[in-house]
PDB file of C-alpha atoms in Angstrom:
ATOM      1  CA  UNK A   1       7.295 -20.024  -7.160  1.00 94.00           C
ATOM      2  CA  UNK A   2       6.971 -17.410  -4.444  1.00 95.00           C
ATOM      3  CA  UNK A   3       5.878 -13.799  -4.153  1.00 97.00           C
ATOM      4  CA  UNK A   4       6.859 -11.217  -1.561  1.00 97.00           C
ATOM      5  CA  UNK A   5       4.088  -8.787  -0.605  1.00 98.00           C
ATOM      6  CA  UNK A   6       4.254  -5.457   1.221  1.00 97.00           C
ATOM      7  CA  UNK A   7       1.470  -3.989   3.414  1.00 96.00           C
ATOM      8  CA  UNK A   8      -0.019  -0.505   3.354  1.00 93.00           C
ATOM      9  CA  UNK A   9      -1.526   1.842   5.905  1.00 88.00           C
ATOM     10  CA  UNK A  10      -3.130   0.113   8.873  1.00 84.00           C
ATOM     11  CA  UNK A  11      -0.310  -2.357   9.559  1.00 85.00           C
ATOM     12  CA  UNK A  12       1.588  -0.023  11.921  1.00 90.00           C
ATOM     13  CA  UNK A  13       1.964  -0.669  15.645  1.00 91.00           C
ATOM     14  CA  UNK A  14       3.543   1.050  18.660  1.00 90.00           C
ATOM     15  CA  UNK A  15       7.223   0.183  19.010  1.00 93.00           C
ATOM     16  CA  UNK A  16       7.554  -0.935  15.410  1.00 94.00           C
ATOM     17  CA  UNK A  17      11.117  -1.182  14.146  1.00 93.00           C
ATOM     18  CA  UNK A  18      12.912  -1.246  17.498  1.00 93.00           C
ATOM     19  CA  UNK A  19      13.890  -4.910  17.150  1.00 92.00           C
ATOM     20  CA  UNK A  20      14.762  -4.291  13.504  1.00 93.00           C
ATOM     21  CA  UNK A  21      17.063  -1.383  14.477  1.00 94.00           C
ATOM     22  CA  UNK A  22      18.970  -3.568  16.912  1.00 92.00           C
ATOM     23  CA  UNK A  23      19.363  -6.397  14.385  1.00 89.00           C
ATOM     24  CA  UNK A  24      22.422  -5.108  12.478  1.00 88.00           C
ATOM     25  CA  UNK A  25      24.713  -2.176  11.686  1.00 92.00           C
ATOM     26  CA  UNK A  26      23.083  -1.942   8.242  1.00 91.00           C
ATOM     27  CA  UNK A  27      19.644  -1.381   9.755  1.00 94.00           C
ATOM     28  CA  UNK A  28      21.043   1.248  12.157  1.00 96.00           C
ATOM     29  CA  UNK A  29      22.574   3.165   9.228  1.00 95.00           C
ATOM     30  CA  UNK A  30      19.317   3.022   7.253  1.00 96.00           C
ATOM     31  CA  UNK A  31      17.239   4.278  10.187  1.00 97.00           C
ATOM     32  CA  UNK A  32      19.690   7.149  10.619  1.00 97.00           C
ATOM     33  CA  UNK A  33      19.437   7.937   6.908  1.00 97.00           C
ATOM     34  CA  UNK A  34      15.628   7.853   7.172  1.00 97.00           C
ATOM     35  CA  UNK A  35      15.724  10.446   9.984  1.00 97.00           C
ATOM     36  CA  UNK A  36      17.925  12.695   7.820  1.00 97.00           C
ATOM     37  CA  UNK A  37      15.612  12.415   4.796  1.00 96.00           C
ATOM     38  CA  UNK A  38      12.475  13.074   6.848  1.00 96.00           C
ATOM     39  CA  UNK A  39      14.041  16.033   8.673  1.00 94.00           C
ATOM     40  CA  UNK A  40      12.942  14.745  12.076  1.00 95.00           C
ATOM     41  CA  UNK A  41      13.349  11.586  14.149  1.00 96.00           C
ATOM     42  CA  UNK A  42      10.800   9.319  12.512  1.00 96.00           C
ATOM     43  CA  UNK A  43      12.662   6.435  14.177  1.00 96.00           C
ATOM     44  CA  UNK A  44      11.805   7.844  17.627  1.00 95.00           C
ATOM     45  CA  UNK A  45       8.105   8.023  16.689  1.00 95.00           C
ATOM     46  CA  UNK A  46       8.292   4.417  15.475  1.00 96.00           C
ATOM     47  CA  UNK A  47      10.117   3.125  18.565  1.00 95.00           C
ATOM     48  CA  UNK A  48       8.584   5.265  21.315  1.00 93.00           C
ATOM     49  CA  UNK A  49       5.732   7.328  19.859  1.00 89.00           C
ATOM     50  CA  UNK A  50       2.111   7.196  20.943  1.00 90.00           C
ATOM     51  CA  UNK A  51      -0.612   5.572  18.860  1.00 87.00           C
ATOM     52  CA  UNK A  52      -1.890   9.064  18.071  1.00 88.00           C
ATOM     53  CA  UNK A  53       1.471  10.117  16.636  1.00 88.00           C
ATOM     54  CA  UNK A  54       1.736   6.934  14.631  1.00 88.00           C
ATOM     55  CA  UNK A  55      -1.804   7.305  13.220  1.00 85.00           C
ATOM     56  CA  UNK A  56      -0.979  10.600  11.530  1.00 86.00           C
ATOM     57  CA  UNK A  57      -0.674   9.974   7.801  1.00 85.00           C
ATOM     58  CA  UNK A  58       2.558  11.990   7.592  1.00 88.00           C
ATOM     59  CA  UNK A  59       4.109   9.545  10.087  1.00 92.00           C
ATOM     60  CA  UNK A  60       2.254   6.325   9.288  1.00 92.00           C
ATOM     61  CA  UNK A  61       3.191   6.001   5.639  1.00 94.00           C
ATOM     62  CA  UNK A  62       6.937   6.712   6.035  1.00 96.00           C
ATOM     63  CA  UNK A  63       7.093   4.444   9.103  1.00 96.00           C
ATOM     64  CA  UNK A  64       5.609   1.459   7.264  1.00 96.00           C
ATOM     65  CA  UNK A  65       7.802   2.079   4.216  1.00 97.00           C
ATOM     66  CA  UNK A  66      10.972   2.377   6.327  1.00 97.00           C
ATOM     67  CA  UNK A  67      10.187  -0.791   8.287  1.00 97.00           C
ATOM     68  CA  UNK A  68       9.292  -2.831   5.193  1.00 97.00           C
ATOM     69  CA  UNK A  69      12.220  -1.762   3.025  1.00 97.00           C
ATOM     70  CA  UNK A  70      14.859  -2.109   5.742  1.00 96.00           C
ATOM     71  CA  UNK A  71      13.560  -5.597   6.478  1.00 95.00           C
ATOM     72  CA  UNK A  72      13.790  -6.527   2.791  1.00 95.00           C
ATOM     73  CA  UNK A  73      17.333  -5.134   2.494  1.00 92.00           C
ATOM     74  CA  UNK A  74      18.747  -7.005   5.477  1.00 90.00           C
ATOM     75  CA  UNK A  75      17.271 -10.315   4.274  1.00 88.00           C
ATOM     76  CA  UNK A  76      19.986 -10.325   1.551  1.00 81.00           C
ATOM     77  CA  UNK A  77      20.199 -13.848   0.095  1.00 81.00           C
ATOM     78  CA  UNK A  78      16.818 -14.761   1.556  1.00 87.00           C
ATOM     79  CA  UNK A  79      15.210 -12.012  -0.527  1.00 90.00           C
ATOM     80  CA  UNK A  80      14.694 -13.921  -3.780  1.00 92.00           C
ATOM     81  CA  UNK A  81      11.065 -13.594  -4.941  1.00 96.00           C
ATOM     82  CA  UNK A  82       9.704 -14.451  -8.382  1.00 96.00           C
ATOM     83  CA  UNK A  83       7.194 -11.613  -8.050  1.00 97.00           C
ATOM     84  CA  UNK A  84       6.561  -8.682  -5.711  1.00 98.00           C
ATOM     85  CA  UNK A  85       3.500  -6.576  -5.017  1.00 98.00           C
ATOM     86  CA  UNK A  86       2.460  -4.011  -2.447  1.00 98.00           C
ATOM     87  CA  UNK A  87      -0.957  -2.958  -1.187  1.00 97.00           C
ATOM     88  CA  UNK A  88      -1.456   0.794  -1.812  1.00 96.00           C
ATOM     89  CA  UNK A  89       1.491   2.475  -0.027  1.00 96.00           C
ATOM     90  CA  UNK A  90       3.156  -0.950  -0.041  1.00 97.00           C
ATOM     91  CA  UNK A  91       3.695  -0.679  -3.789  1.00 98.00           C
ATOM     92  CA  UNK A  92       6.444   1.884  -3.138  1.00 98.00           C
ATOM     93  CA  UNK A  93       8.044  -0.517  -0.636  1.00 98.00           C
ATOM     94  CA  UNK A  94       7.887  -3.311  -3.212  1.00 98.00           C
ATOM     95  CA  UNK A  95       9.433  -1.158  -5.958  1.00 98.00           C
ATOM     96  CA  UNK A  96      12.264  -0.064  -3.658  1.00 98.00           C
ATOM     97  CA  UNK A  97      12.929  -3.624  -2.499  1.00 97.00           C
ATOM     98  CA  UNK A  98      13.621  -4.775  -6.076  1.00 97.00           C
ATOM     99  CA  UNK A  99      15.794  -1.802  -7.029  1.00 97.00           C
ATOM    100  CA  UNK A 100      13.368   0.252  -9.118  1.00 98.00           C
ATOM    101  CA  UNK A 101      13.869   3.077  -6.613  1.00 98.00           C
ATOM    102  CA  UNK A 102      16.726   3.869  -4.266  1.00 97.00           C
ATOM    103  CA  UNK A 103      15.919   3.959  -0.544  1.00 97.00           C
ATOM    104  CA  UNK A 104      16.354   7.753  -0.606  1.00 97.00           C
ATOM    105  CA  UNK A 105      14.096   8.334  -3.627  1.00 97.00           C
ATOM    106  CA  UNK A 106      11.490   5.897  -2.364  1.00 98.00           C
ATOM    107  CA  UNK A 107      11.264   7.573   1.047  1.00 97.00           C
ATOM    108  CA  UNK A 108      11.092  11.044  -0.501  1.00 97.00           C
ATOM    109  CA  UNK A 109       8.171   9.886  -2.647  1.00 97.00           C
ATOM    110  CA  UNK A 110       6.438   8.428   0.409  1.00 97.00           C
ATOM    111  CA  UNK A 111       6.968  11.670   2.344  1.00 96.00           C
ATOM    112  CA  UNK A 112       5.447  13.684  -0.512  1.00 96.00           C
ATOM    113  CA  UNK A 113       2.642  11.154  -0.990  1.00 95.00           C
ATOM    114  CA  UNK A 114       1.617  11.300   2.664  1.00 92.00           C
ATOM    115  CA  UNK A 115       1.681  15.113   2.894  1.00 92.00           C
ATOM    116  CA  UNK A 116      -0.140  15.556  -0.448  1.00 93.00           C
ATOM    117  CA  UNK A 117      -2.834  13.072   0.575  1.00 91.00           C
ATOM    118  CA  UNK A 118      -3.226  14.807   3.939  1.00 88.00           C
ATOM    119  CA  UNK A 119      -3.692  18.164   2.171  1.00 90.00           C
ATOM    120  CA  UNK A 120      -6.293  16.657  -0.182  1.00 89.00           C
ATOM    121  CA  UNK A 121      -8.209  15.362   2.844  1.00 86.00           C
ATOM    122  CA  UNK A 122      -8.496  18.936   4.163  1.00 86.00           C
ATOM    123  CA  UNK A 123      -9.957  20.234   0.887  1.00 86.00           C
ATOM    124  CA  UNK A 124     -12.998  17.935   0.907  1.00 84.00           C
ATOM    125  CA  UNK A 125     -14.692  15.750   3.504  1.00 88.00           C
ATOM    126  CA  UNK A 126     -14.007  12.305   2.097  1.00 93.00           C
ATOM    127  CA  UNK A 127     -14.704   8.859   3.461  1.00 94.00           C
ATOM    128  CA  UNK A 128     -14.444   5.159   2.773  1.00 96.00           C
ATOM    129  CA  UNK A 129     -16.605   2.140   3.582  1.00 97.00           C
ATOM    130  CA  UNK A 130     -15.961  -1.598   3.443  1.00 97.00           C
ATOM    131  CA  UNK A 131     -18.834  -3.386   1.721  1.00 98.00           C
ATOM    132  CA  UNK A 132     -19.022  -7.001   2.858  1.00 97.00           C
ATOM    133  CA  UNK A 133     -20.939  -9.874   1.294  1.00 97.00           C
ATOM    134  CA  UNK A 134     -22.004  -8.217  -1.946  1.00 97.00           C
ATOM    135  CA  UNK A 135     -21.099  -9.031  -5.562  1.00 96.00           C
ATOM    136  CA  UNK A 136     -18.580  -6.641  -7.083  1.00 97.00           C
ATOM    137  CA  UNK A 137     -20.843  -6.114 -10.098  1.00 97.00           C
ATOM    138  CA  UNK A 138     -23.657  -4.784  -7.887  1.00 97.00           C
ATOM    139  CA  UNK A 139     -21.291  -2.431  -6.039  1.00 98.00           C
ATOM    140  CA  UNK A 140     -19.785  -1.193  -9.303  1.00 97.00           C
ATOM    141  CA  UNK A 141     -23.217  -0.539 -10.798  1.00 97.00           C
ATOM    142  CA  UNK A 142     -24.417   1.473  -7.788  1.00 97.00           C
ATOM    143  CA  UNK A 143     -21.162   3.466  -7.807  1.00 97.00           C
ATOM    144  CA  UNK A 144     -21.543   4.155 -11.545  1.00 95.00           C
ATOM    145  CA  UNK A 145     -24.923   5.712 -10.839  1.00 95.00           C
ATOM    146  CA  UNK A 146     -23.237   8.382  -8.651  1.00 93.00           C
ATOM    147  CA  UNK A 147     -21.385   9.763 -11.713  1.00 88.00           C
ATOM    148  CA  UNK A 148     -17.990   9.316 -10.085  1.00 87.00           C
ATOM    149  CA  UNK A 149     -18.853  10.745  -6.672  1.00 93.00           C
ATOM    150  CA  UNK A 150     -18.317   7.288  -5.145  1.00 96.00           C
ATOM    151  CA  UNK A 151     -15.982   4.689  -6.658  1.00 97.00           C
ATOM    152  CA  UNK A 152     -14.604   1.209  -5.900  1.00 98.00           C
ATOM    153  CA  UNK A 153     -11.284   1.805  -4.109  1.00 97.00           C
ATOM    154  CA  UNK A 154      -9.897  -1.499  -2.779  1.00 97.00           C
ATOM    155  CA  UNK A 155     -10.679  -4.911  -4.265  1.00 98.00           C
ATOM    156  CA  UNK A 156      -9.331  -6.731  -1.214  1.00 97.00           C
ATOM    157  CA  UNK A 157     -10.825 -10.216  -1.540  1.00 96.00           C
ATOM    158  CA  UNK A 158     -14.029 -11.833  -2.833  1.00 95.00           C
ATOM    159  CA  UNK A 159     -16.773 -10.553  -0.561  1.00 95.00           C
ATOM    160  CA  UNK A 160     -15.038  -7.336   0.475  1.00 96.00           C
ATOM    161  CA  UNK A 161     -14.757  -4.241  -1.664  1.00 98.00           C
ATOM    162  CA  UNK A 162     -13.995  -0.813  -0.204  1.00 98.00           C
ATOM    163  CA  UNK A 163     -15.724   2.214  -1.724  1.00 98.00           C
ATOM    164  CA  UNK A 164     -14.451   5.798  -1.555  1.00 97.00           C
ATOM    165  CA  UNK A 165     -15.674   9.337  -2.221  1.00 96.00           C
ATOM    166  CA  UNK A 166     -17.418  12.290  -0.621  1.00 94.00           C
ATOM    167  CA  UNK A 167     -18.311  11.097   2.898  1.00 94.00           C
ATOM    168  CA  UNK A 168     -22.018  11.967   2.706  1.00 94.00           C
ATOM    169  CA  UNK A 169     -22.354  10.125  -0.619  1.00 95.00           C
ATOM    170  CA  UNK A 170     -20.435   7.085   0.665  1.00 97.00           C
ATOM    171  CA  UNK A 171     -22.919   6.859   3.548  1.00 96.00           C
ATOM    172  CA  UNK A 172     -25.852   7.013   1.118  1.00 96.00           C
ATOM    173  CA  UNK A 173     -24.353   4.397  -1.222  1.00 97.00           C
ATOM    174  CA  UNK A 174     -23.662   2.134   1.772  1.00 97.00           C
ATOM    175  CA  UNK A 175     -27.351   2.203   2.736  1.00 97.00           C
ATOM    176  CA  UNK A 176     -28.376   1.453  -0.858  1.00 97.00           C
ATOM    177  CA  UNK A 177     -26.032  -1.548  -0.971  1.00 97.00           C
ATOM    178  CA  UNK A 178     -27.441  -2.930   2.291  1.00 97.00           C
ATOM    179  CA  UNK A 179     -30.882  -2.824   0.658  1.00 96.00           C
ATOM    180  CA  UNK A 180     -29.439  -4.632  -2.357  1.00 96.00           C
ATOM    181  CA  UNK A 181     -28.157  -7.503  -0.235  1.00 96.00           C
ATOM    182  CA  UNK A 182     -24.791  -6.503   1.259  1.00 96.00           C
ATOM    183  CA  UNK A 183     -24.287  -8.158   4.651  1.00 97.00           C
ATOM    184  CA  UNK A 184     -22.489  -5.168   6.148  1.00 96.00           C
ATOM    185  CA  UNK A 185     -21.297  -1.690   5.206  1.00 96.00           C
ATOM    186  CA  UNK A 186     -18.671  -0.352   7.601  1.00 95.00           C
ATOM    187  CA  UNK A 187     -17.450   3.237   7.486  1.00 95.00           C
ATOM    188  CA  UNK A 188     -13.668   3.136   7.887  1.00 92.00           C
ATOM    189  CA  UNK A 189     -11.761   5.304  10.404  1.00 86.00           C
ATOM    190  CA  UNK A 190      -9.857   7.218   7.722  1.00 85.00           C
ATOM    191  CA  UNK A 191      -9.518  10.946   7.104  1.00 81.00           C
ATOM    192  CA  UNK A 192     -10.138  11.001   3.361  1.00 89.00           C
ATOM    193  CA  UNK A 193     -11.325   9.406   0.129  1.00 94.00           C
ATOM    194  CA  UNK A 194      -8.179   7.480  -0.772  1.00 95.00           C
ATOM    195  CA  UNK A 195      -7.917   5.880  -4.221  1.00 96.00           C
ATOM    196  CA  UNK A 196     -10.661   8.063  -5.648  1.00 96.00           C
ATOM    197  CA  UNK A 197     -10.825  11.127  -7.941  1.00 95.00           C
ATOM    198  CA  UNK A 198     -10.712  13.286  -4.788  1.00 94.00           C
ATOM    199  CA  UNK A 199      -7.000  12.441  -4.677  1.00 94.00           C
ATOM    200  CA  UNK A 200      -6.315  14.031  -8.097  1.00 94.00           C
ATOM    201  CA  UNK A 201      -4.618  17.075  -6.529  1.00 93.00           C
ATOM    202  CA  UNK A 202      -2.260  14.798  -4.629  1.00 94.00           C
ATOM    203  CA  UNK A 203      -1.696  12.748  -7.777  1.00 95.00           C
ATOM    204  CA  UNK A 204      -0.538  15.794  -9.751  1.00 95.00           C
ATOM    205  CA  UNK A 205       2.000  16.709  -7.064  1.00 94.00           C
ATOM    206  CA  UNK A 206       3.301  13.153  -6.969  1.00 95.00           C
ATOM    207  CA  UNK A 207       3.499  12.967 -10.767  1.00 96.00           C
ATOM    208  CA  UNK A 208       5.892  15.939 -10.897  1.00 96.00           C
ATOM    209  CA  UNK A 209       8.221  14.287  -8.385  1.00 95.00           C
ATOM    210  CA  UNK A 210       7.986  10.843  -9.999  1.00 96.00           C
ATOM    211  CA  UNK A 211       8.994  12.284 -13.368  1.00 94.00           C
ATOM    212  CA  UNK A 212      12.137  13.776 -11.782  1.00 95.00           C
ATOM    213  CA  UNK A 213      13.315  10.392 -10.491  1.00 96.00           C
ATOM    214  CA  UNK A 214      15.118   7.673 -12.406  1.00 94.00           C
ATOM    215  CA  UNK A 215      13.294   4.346 -12.301  1.00 97.00           C
ATOM    216  CA  UNK A 216      15.456   1.235 -12.816  1.00 98.00           C
ATOM    217  CA  UNK A 217      14.473  -2.135 -14.225  1.00 97.00           C
ATOM    218  CA  UNK A 218      13.171  -4.329 -11.375  1.00 97.00           C
ATOM    219  CA  UNK A 219      15.093  -7.422 -10.263  1.00 96.00           C
ATOM    220  CA  UNK A 220      11.889  -9.402 -10.708  1.00 97.00           C
ATOM    221  CA  UNK A 221       8.399  -8.838 -12.093  1.00 97.00           C
ATOM    222  CA  UNK A 222       6.148  -6.419 -10.207  1.00 98.00           C
ATOM    223  CA  UNK A 223       2.352  -6.591  -9.966  1.00 98.00           C
ATOM    224  CA  UNK A 224       0.860  -3.087  -9.782  1.00 98.00           C
ATOM    225  CA  UNK A 225      -2.292  -1.885  -8.036  1.00 97.00           C
ATOM    226  CA  UNK A 226      -3.850   0.284 -10.737  1.00 96.00           C
ATOM    227  CA  UNK A 227      -3.900  -2.504 -13.349  1.00 97.00           C
ATOM    228  CA  UNK A 228      -3.698  -5.709 -11.324  1.00 96.00           C
ATOM    229  CA  UNK A 229      -1.167  -6.894 -13.926  1.00 96.00           C
ATOM    230  CA  UNK A 230       2.547  -7.711 -14.031  1.00 96.00           C
ATOM    231  CA  UNK A 231       5.049  -5.132 -15.225  1.00 97.00           C
ATOM    232  CA  UNK A 232       8.822  -4.891 -15.693  1.00 96.00           C
ATOM    233  CA  UNK A 233       9.332  -1.807 -17.901  1.00 97.00           C
ATOM    234  CA  UNK A 234      10.408   1.281 -15.885  1.00 97.00           C
ATOM    235  CA  UNK A 235       8.411   3.707 -18.058  1.00 96.00           C
ATOM    236  CA  UNK A 236       5.189   1.736 -17.597  1.00 97.00           C
ATOM    237  CA  UNK A 237       5.860   1.257 -13.871  1.00 98.00           C
ATOM    238  CA  UNK A 238       6.081   5.065 -13.574  1.00 97.00           C
ATOM    239  CA  UNK A 239       2.762   5.591 -15.376  1.00 96.00           C
ATOM    240  CA  UNK A 240       0.987   3.010 -13.228  1.00 97.00           C
ATOM    241  CA  UNK A 241       2.426   4.463 -10.028  1.00 97.00           C
ATOM    242  CA  UNK A 242       1.174   7.953 -10.954  1.00 96.00           C
ATOM    243  CA  UNK A 243      -2.324   6.552 -11.563  1.00 96.00           C
ATOM    244  CA  UNK A 244      -2.320   4.477  -8.376  1.00 96.00           C
ATOM    245  CA  UNK A 245      -3.122   7.277  -5.940  1.00 94.00           C
ATOM    246  CA  UNK A 246      -6.544   7.999  -7.497  1.00 95.00           C
ATOM    247  CA  UNK A 247      -7.273   4.526  -8.931  1.00 96.00           C
ATOM    248  CA  UNK A 248      -8.618   1.402  -7.224  1.00 97.00           C
ATOM    249  CA  UNK A 249      -6.231  -1.077  -5.620  1.00 98.00           C
ATOM    250  CA  UNK A 250      -6.811  -4.282  -7.600  1.00 98.00           C
ATOM    251  CA  UNK A 251      -5.315  -6.512  -4.926  1.00 98.00           C
ATOM    252  CA  UNK A 252      -7.542  -9.533  -5.318  1.00 97.00           C
ATOM    253  CA  UNK A 253      -6.949  -9.524  -9.087  1.00 97.00           C
ATOM    254  CA  UNK A 254      -3.152  -9.281  -8.573  1.00 98.00           C
ATOM    255  CA  UNK A 255      -3.052 -12.201  -6.147  1.00 98.00           C
ATOM    256  CA  UNK A 256      -5.250 -14.371  -8.381  1.00 97.00           C
ATOM    257  CA  UNK A 257      -3.008 -13.693 -11.395  1.00 97.00           C
ATOM    258  CA  UNK A 258       0.115 -14.503  -9.389  1.00 97.00           C
ATOM    259  CA  UNK A 259      -1.414 -17.821  -8.392  1.00 97.00           C
ATOM    260  CA  UNK A 260      -2.326 -18.484 -12.039  1.00 97.00           C
ATOM    261  CA  UNK A 261       1.326 -17.757 -12.891  1.00 96.00           C
ATOM    262  CA  UNK A 262       2.474 -20.497 -10.530  1.00 96.00           C
ATOM    263  CA  UNK A 263       2.899 -18.803  -7.139  1.00 97.00           C
ATOM    264  CA  UNK A 264       2.248 -21.206  -4.287  1.00 95.00           C
ATOM    265  CA  UNK A 265       3.879 -19.275  -1.451  1.00 96.00           C
ATOM    266  CA  UNK A 266       3.394 -15.657  -0.309  1.00 97.00           C
ATOM    267  CA  UNK A 267       5.731 -14.000   2.179  1.00 96.00           C
ATOM    268  CA  UNK A 268       4.693 -10.726   3.819  1.00 97.00           C
ATOM    269  CA  UNK A 269       7.501  -8.206   4.337  1.00 96.00           C
ATOM    270  CA  UNK A 270       6.526  -5.470   6.778  1.00 94.00           C
ATOM    271  CA  UNK A 271       4.879  -4.818  10.119  1.00 93.00           C
ATOM    272  CA  UNK A 272       1.961  -7.016  11.087  1.00 86.00           C
ATOM    273  CA  UNK A 273       0.212  -9.788   9.142  1.00 90.00           C
ATOM    274  CA  UNK A 274      -2.732  -8.012   7.487  1.00 92.00           C
ATOM    275  CA  UNK A 275      -1.966  -9.281   3.988  1.00 96.00           C
ATOM    276  CA  UNK A 276      -1.593 -12.885   5.129  1.00 95.00           C
ATOM    277  CA  UNK A 277      -5.208 -12.918   6.265  1.00 94.00           C
ATOM    278  CA  UNK A 278      -6.436 -11.246   3.082  1.00 96.00           C
ATOM    279  CA  UNK A 279      -4.546 -13.657   0.802  1.00 97.00           C
ATOM    280  CA  UNK A 280      -5.966 -16.677   2.636  1.00 96.00           C
ATOM    281  CA  UNK A 281      -9.449 -15.302   1.947  1.00 96.00           C
ATOM    282  CA  UNK A 282      -8.602 -15.078  -1.753  1.00 97.00           C
ATOM    283  CA  UNK A 283      -7.218 -18.629  -1.975  1.00 95.00           C
ATOM    284  CA  UNK A 284      -6.977 -21.051   0.966  1.00 94.00           C
ATOM    285  CA  UNK A 285      -4.675 -23.474  -0.861  1.00 94.00           C
ATOM    286  CA  UNK A 286      -1.590 -21.224  -0.916  1.00 96.00           C
ATOM    287  CA  UNK A 287       1.002 -20.904   1.852  1.00 94.00           C
ATOM    288  CA  UNK A 288       1.280 -17.480   3.512  1.00 94.00           C
ATOM    289  CA  UNK A 289       3.731 -16.387   6.196  1.00 91.00           C
ATOM    290  CA  UNK A 290       6.277 -13.716   7.083  1.00 86.00           C
ATOM    291  CA  UNK A 291      10.033 -13.561   7.623  1.00 78.00           C
ATOM    292  CA  UNK A 292      10.895 -13.401  11.303  1.00 74.00           C
ATOM    293  CA  UNK A 293      14.282 -11.950  12.254  1.00 68.00           C
TER     294      UNK A 293
END
C-alpha cells in the first residue's frame, strides 16, 4: 500500500513551478486559472519572485497549494494512492487532489486561510518553538500548566514537538523545558502562533467559507491533522478542517497509523522534500520519495 503526502509552509523555493508550467498545456491552463482566482500574478511570484515575496504568508500558502495540486493533477494514472494526508496547509492540497474540493474552491480557501492567519498575527505577538529531545508527555504537562497560553502545535516526529502561543510565554516555556531535559528549544522564524487558540479569529472566518462550499466524497481515505485519524465522510472532513487551524497537527500519529494500516511507501507531492525527512525519522523501514516530472 502507498500514501501520497503533501507539504505545508516552509517547502517553498525561488523559481518553484516554472518547470511544472512548461510540462503540459494542462498545467499552463491551471496556472492561468490560479492567477485569475488570486487576482494577481501569483505564477510570476513563484517563477521570478524574490525570497522576501515568497516568504509572505499571503503568497507562500497559495504558491505551495498551486504547485502541489497541479503536480497531482498532471500525474493522472500515476496518482493512485491508498491514503492521502497533508501537513497543515498541505491538508487542503491533499483534499483537492482526491476530489473533495475543486481546484477553484481549494485555492479560494487557501487564499482566505493565508489572509486570515496573517490578520490574526497582527492582533497578538505570537511565536512557535521546536522542542527537541524531550518526551511529549513532559512538554504537554508544562503546556497544560500555562492554562492554554502555550500549546503543542506540531507533533512532527518522536523527539520533535513544536509549541505555539504568545511569544513571551513560548520563550518562558522553552527555558523550562530545557531545565526538564530537552536537548534544544529553537524559536522558529514565523510571524504568529499557528495551530493554537490565537488562531480562533482566523478559524471563524474560514468556517463561514467552508460551510458555503460543497465537499465531495474523497477518491481514497484521508488522514486529517486535527485527529490524526482516517476519514472519508464529507461532513466529518469539513468539521476536522475547521478545527485544524487552531488545533495541533498530529502528523507523527497519522504516519504511524498509516503504517499500521499497511502503508510501506510514501510519495511526497509538492515542492521540496521536507516530509520525506520527517517520515524517515518516524519509521526508517518505509520507502519515501517524490514524483519527478
